[in-house]
Tab-separated table of C-alpha atoms in Angstrom:
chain	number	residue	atom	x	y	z
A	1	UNK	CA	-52.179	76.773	28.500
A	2	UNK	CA	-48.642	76.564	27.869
A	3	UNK	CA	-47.696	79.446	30.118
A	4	UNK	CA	-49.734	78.275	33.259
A	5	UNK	CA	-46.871	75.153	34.059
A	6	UNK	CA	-43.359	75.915	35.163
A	7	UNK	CA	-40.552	73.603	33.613
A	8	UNK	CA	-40.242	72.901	37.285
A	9	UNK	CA	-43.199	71.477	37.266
A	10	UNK	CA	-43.267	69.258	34.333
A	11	UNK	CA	-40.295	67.640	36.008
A	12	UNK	CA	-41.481	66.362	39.089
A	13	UNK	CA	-44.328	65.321	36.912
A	14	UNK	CA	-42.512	63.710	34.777
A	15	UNK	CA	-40.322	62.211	36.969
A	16	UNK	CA	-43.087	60.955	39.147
A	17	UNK	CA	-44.951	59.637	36.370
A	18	UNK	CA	-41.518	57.686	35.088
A	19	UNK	CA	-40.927	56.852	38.959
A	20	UNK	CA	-44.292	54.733	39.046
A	21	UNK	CA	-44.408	53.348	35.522
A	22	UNK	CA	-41.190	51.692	36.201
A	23	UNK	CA	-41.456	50.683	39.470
A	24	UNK	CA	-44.867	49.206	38.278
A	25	UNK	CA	-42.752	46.970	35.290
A	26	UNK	CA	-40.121	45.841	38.164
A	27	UNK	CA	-42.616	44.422	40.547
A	28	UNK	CA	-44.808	42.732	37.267
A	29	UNK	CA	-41.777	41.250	35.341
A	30	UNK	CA	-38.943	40.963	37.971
A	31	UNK	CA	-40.278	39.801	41.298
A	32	UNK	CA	-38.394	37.144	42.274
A	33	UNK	CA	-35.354	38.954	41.295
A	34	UNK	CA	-35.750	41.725	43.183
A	35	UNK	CA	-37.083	39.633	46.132
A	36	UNK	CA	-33.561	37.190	45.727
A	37	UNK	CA	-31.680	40.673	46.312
A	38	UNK	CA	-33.039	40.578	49.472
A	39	UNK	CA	-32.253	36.813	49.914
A	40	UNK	CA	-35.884	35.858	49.569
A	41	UNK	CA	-35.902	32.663	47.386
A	42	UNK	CA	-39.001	31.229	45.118
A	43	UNK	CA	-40.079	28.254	46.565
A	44	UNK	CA	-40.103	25.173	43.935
A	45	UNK	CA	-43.176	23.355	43.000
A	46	UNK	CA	-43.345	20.117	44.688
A	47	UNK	CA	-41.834	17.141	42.749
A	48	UNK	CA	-43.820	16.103	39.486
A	49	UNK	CA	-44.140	13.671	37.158
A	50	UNK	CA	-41.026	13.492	34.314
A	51	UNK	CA	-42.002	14.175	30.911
A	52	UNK	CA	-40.606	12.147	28.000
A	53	UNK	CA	-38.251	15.511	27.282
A	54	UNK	CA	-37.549	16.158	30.327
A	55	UNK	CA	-36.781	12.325	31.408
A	56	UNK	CA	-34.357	12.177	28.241
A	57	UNK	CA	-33.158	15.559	28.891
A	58	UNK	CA	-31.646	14.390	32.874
A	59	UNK	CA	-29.736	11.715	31.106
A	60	UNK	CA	-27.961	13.980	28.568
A	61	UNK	CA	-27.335	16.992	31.544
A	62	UNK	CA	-26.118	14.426	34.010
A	63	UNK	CA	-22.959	14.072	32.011
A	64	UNK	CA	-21.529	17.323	31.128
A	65	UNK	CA	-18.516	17.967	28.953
A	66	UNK	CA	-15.991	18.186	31.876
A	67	UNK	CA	-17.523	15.001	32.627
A	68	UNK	CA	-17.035	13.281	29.226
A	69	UNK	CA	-13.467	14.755	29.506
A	70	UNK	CA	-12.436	13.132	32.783
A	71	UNK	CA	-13.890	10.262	31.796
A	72	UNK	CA	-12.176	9.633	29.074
A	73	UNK	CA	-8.862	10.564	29.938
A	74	UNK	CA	-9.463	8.070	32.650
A	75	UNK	CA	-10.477	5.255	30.967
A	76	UNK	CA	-8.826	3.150	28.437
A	77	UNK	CA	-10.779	1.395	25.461
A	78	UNK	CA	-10.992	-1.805	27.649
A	79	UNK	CA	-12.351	0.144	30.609
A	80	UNK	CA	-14.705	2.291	28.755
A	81	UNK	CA	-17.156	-0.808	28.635
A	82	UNK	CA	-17.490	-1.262	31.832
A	83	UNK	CA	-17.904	2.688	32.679
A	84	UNK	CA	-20.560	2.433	30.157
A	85	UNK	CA	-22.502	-0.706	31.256
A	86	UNK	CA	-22.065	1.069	34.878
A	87	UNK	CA	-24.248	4.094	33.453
A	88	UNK	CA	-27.136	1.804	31.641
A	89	UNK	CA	-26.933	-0.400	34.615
A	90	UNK	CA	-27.662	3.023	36.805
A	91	UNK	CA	-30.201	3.971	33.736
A	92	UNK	CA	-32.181	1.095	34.159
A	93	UNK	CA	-32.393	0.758	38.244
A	94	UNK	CA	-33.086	4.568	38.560
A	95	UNK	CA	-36.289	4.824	35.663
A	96	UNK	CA	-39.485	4.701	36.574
A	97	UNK	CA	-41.342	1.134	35.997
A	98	UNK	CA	-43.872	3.108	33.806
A	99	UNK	CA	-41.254	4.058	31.003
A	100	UNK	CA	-41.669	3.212	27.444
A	101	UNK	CA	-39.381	1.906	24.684
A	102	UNK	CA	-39.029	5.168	23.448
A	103	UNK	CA	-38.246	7.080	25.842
A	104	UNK	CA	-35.299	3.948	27.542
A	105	UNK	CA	-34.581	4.342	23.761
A	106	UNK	CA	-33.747	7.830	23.387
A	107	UNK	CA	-31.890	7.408	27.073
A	108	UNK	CA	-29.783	4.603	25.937
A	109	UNK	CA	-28.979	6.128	23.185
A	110	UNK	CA	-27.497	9.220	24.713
A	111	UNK	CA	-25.589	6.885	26.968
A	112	UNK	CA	-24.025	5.248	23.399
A	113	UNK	CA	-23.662	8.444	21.565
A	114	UNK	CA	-21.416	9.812	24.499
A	115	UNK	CA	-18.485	7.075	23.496
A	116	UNK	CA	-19.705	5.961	20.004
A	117	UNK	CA	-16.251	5.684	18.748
A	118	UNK	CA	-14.591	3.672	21.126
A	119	UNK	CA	-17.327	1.345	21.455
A	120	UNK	CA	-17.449	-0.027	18.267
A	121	UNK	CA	-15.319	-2.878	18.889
A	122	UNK	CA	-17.766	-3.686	21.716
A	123	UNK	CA	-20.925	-3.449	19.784
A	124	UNK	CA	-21.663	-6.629	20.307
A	125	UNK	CA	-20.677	-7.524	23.992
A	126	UNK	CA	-22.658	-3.956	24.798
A	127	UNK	CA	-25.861	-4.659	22.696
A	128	UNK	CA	-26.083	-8.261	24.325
A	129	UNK	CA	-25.371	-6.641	28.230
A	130	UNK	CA	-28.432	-4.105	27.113
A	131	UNK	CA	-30.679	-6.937	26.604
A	132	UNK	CA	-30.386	-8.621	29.098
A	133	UNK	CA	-30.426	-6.033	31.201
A	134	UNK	CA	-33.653	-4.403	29.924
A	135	UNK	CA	-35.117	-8.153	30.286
A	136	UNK	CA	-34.416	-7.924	33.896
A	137	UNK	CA	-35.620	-4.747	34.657
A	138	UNK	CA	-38.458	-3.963	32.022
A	139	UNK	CA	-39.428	-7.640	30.246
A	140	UNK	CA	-40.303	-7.562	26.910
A	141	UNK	CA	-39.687	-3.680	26.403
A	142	UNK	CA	-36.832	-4.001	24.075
A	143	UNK	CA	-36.266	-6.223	21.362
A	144	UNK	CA	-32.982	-7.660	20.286
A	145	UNK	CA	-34.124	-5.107	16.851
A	146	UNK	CA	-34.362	-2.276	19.316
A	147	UNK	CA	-31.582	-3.225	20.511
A	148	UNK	CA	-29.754	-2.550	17.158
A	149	UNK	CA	-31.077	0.276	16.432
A	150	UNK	CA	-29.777	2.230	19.684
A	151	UNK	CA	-26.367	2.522	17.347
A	152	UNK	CA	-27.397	3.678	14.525
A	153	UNK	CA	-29.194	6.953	16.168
């Protein structure tokens, strides 16, 4: 049996066998990679409804490090307020009318977490701008508790 196949035949067999097996585990796992190489792109799904991770998530991506940096540098402690009630303000006029506590919650609470130690001096000032602000654009949603809570985590 042994004697009736030449080495040089168990290498093109081999190598054709290895030739398909792989090419059959780039088109099944890497597609769209090998596709992009081309300069063929994967078309994204058409807009969907946020999820509650993925709503909080956009808040805390928006503002990256180098962000946070610049930001910083820029702004003094008396400035840092208004930078901040600039970002809730933008929080609450770009959410969806739908939203609940929990999520605005976790949101506003990234905002705060961001500049927690400058703002503590403005705890106050900052809790009272949220409310009012959340009773303009979602009434009744937050509590002056709620509120309250947003600083302690």
């Amino acid at each position: 049996m042994f004697t009736s196949i030449t080495w040089n035949e168990y290498m093109v067999f081999t190598i054709t066998v290895l030739f398909f097996y792989y090419t059959f585990i780039a088109i099944r796992y890497y597609k769209w990679e090998l596709l992009a190489l081309s300069g063929i792109q994967r078309e994204l799904p058409a807009a969907k409804q946020l999820l509650h991770a993925d709503f909080k998530q956009q808040f805390i991506a928006d503002s990256s490090y180098i962000d946070q940096q610049a930001t910083s540098e820029a702004a003094d402690n008396d400035g840092i307020g208004e930078i901040v009630k600039a970002e809730i303000t933008a929080l609450f006029a770009n959410s969806p009318e739908t939203i609940s506590s929990n999520t605005l919650s976790d949101s506003l609470n990234a905002i705060l977490s961001k500049y927690s130690s400058r703002l503590l001096q403005q705890r106050q000032d900052l809790s009272r701008f949220i409310l009012e602000e959340s009773g303009t654009y979602f009434p009744g949603l937050l509590s002056q508790n709620d509120v309250e809570q947003l600083w302690f985590g």
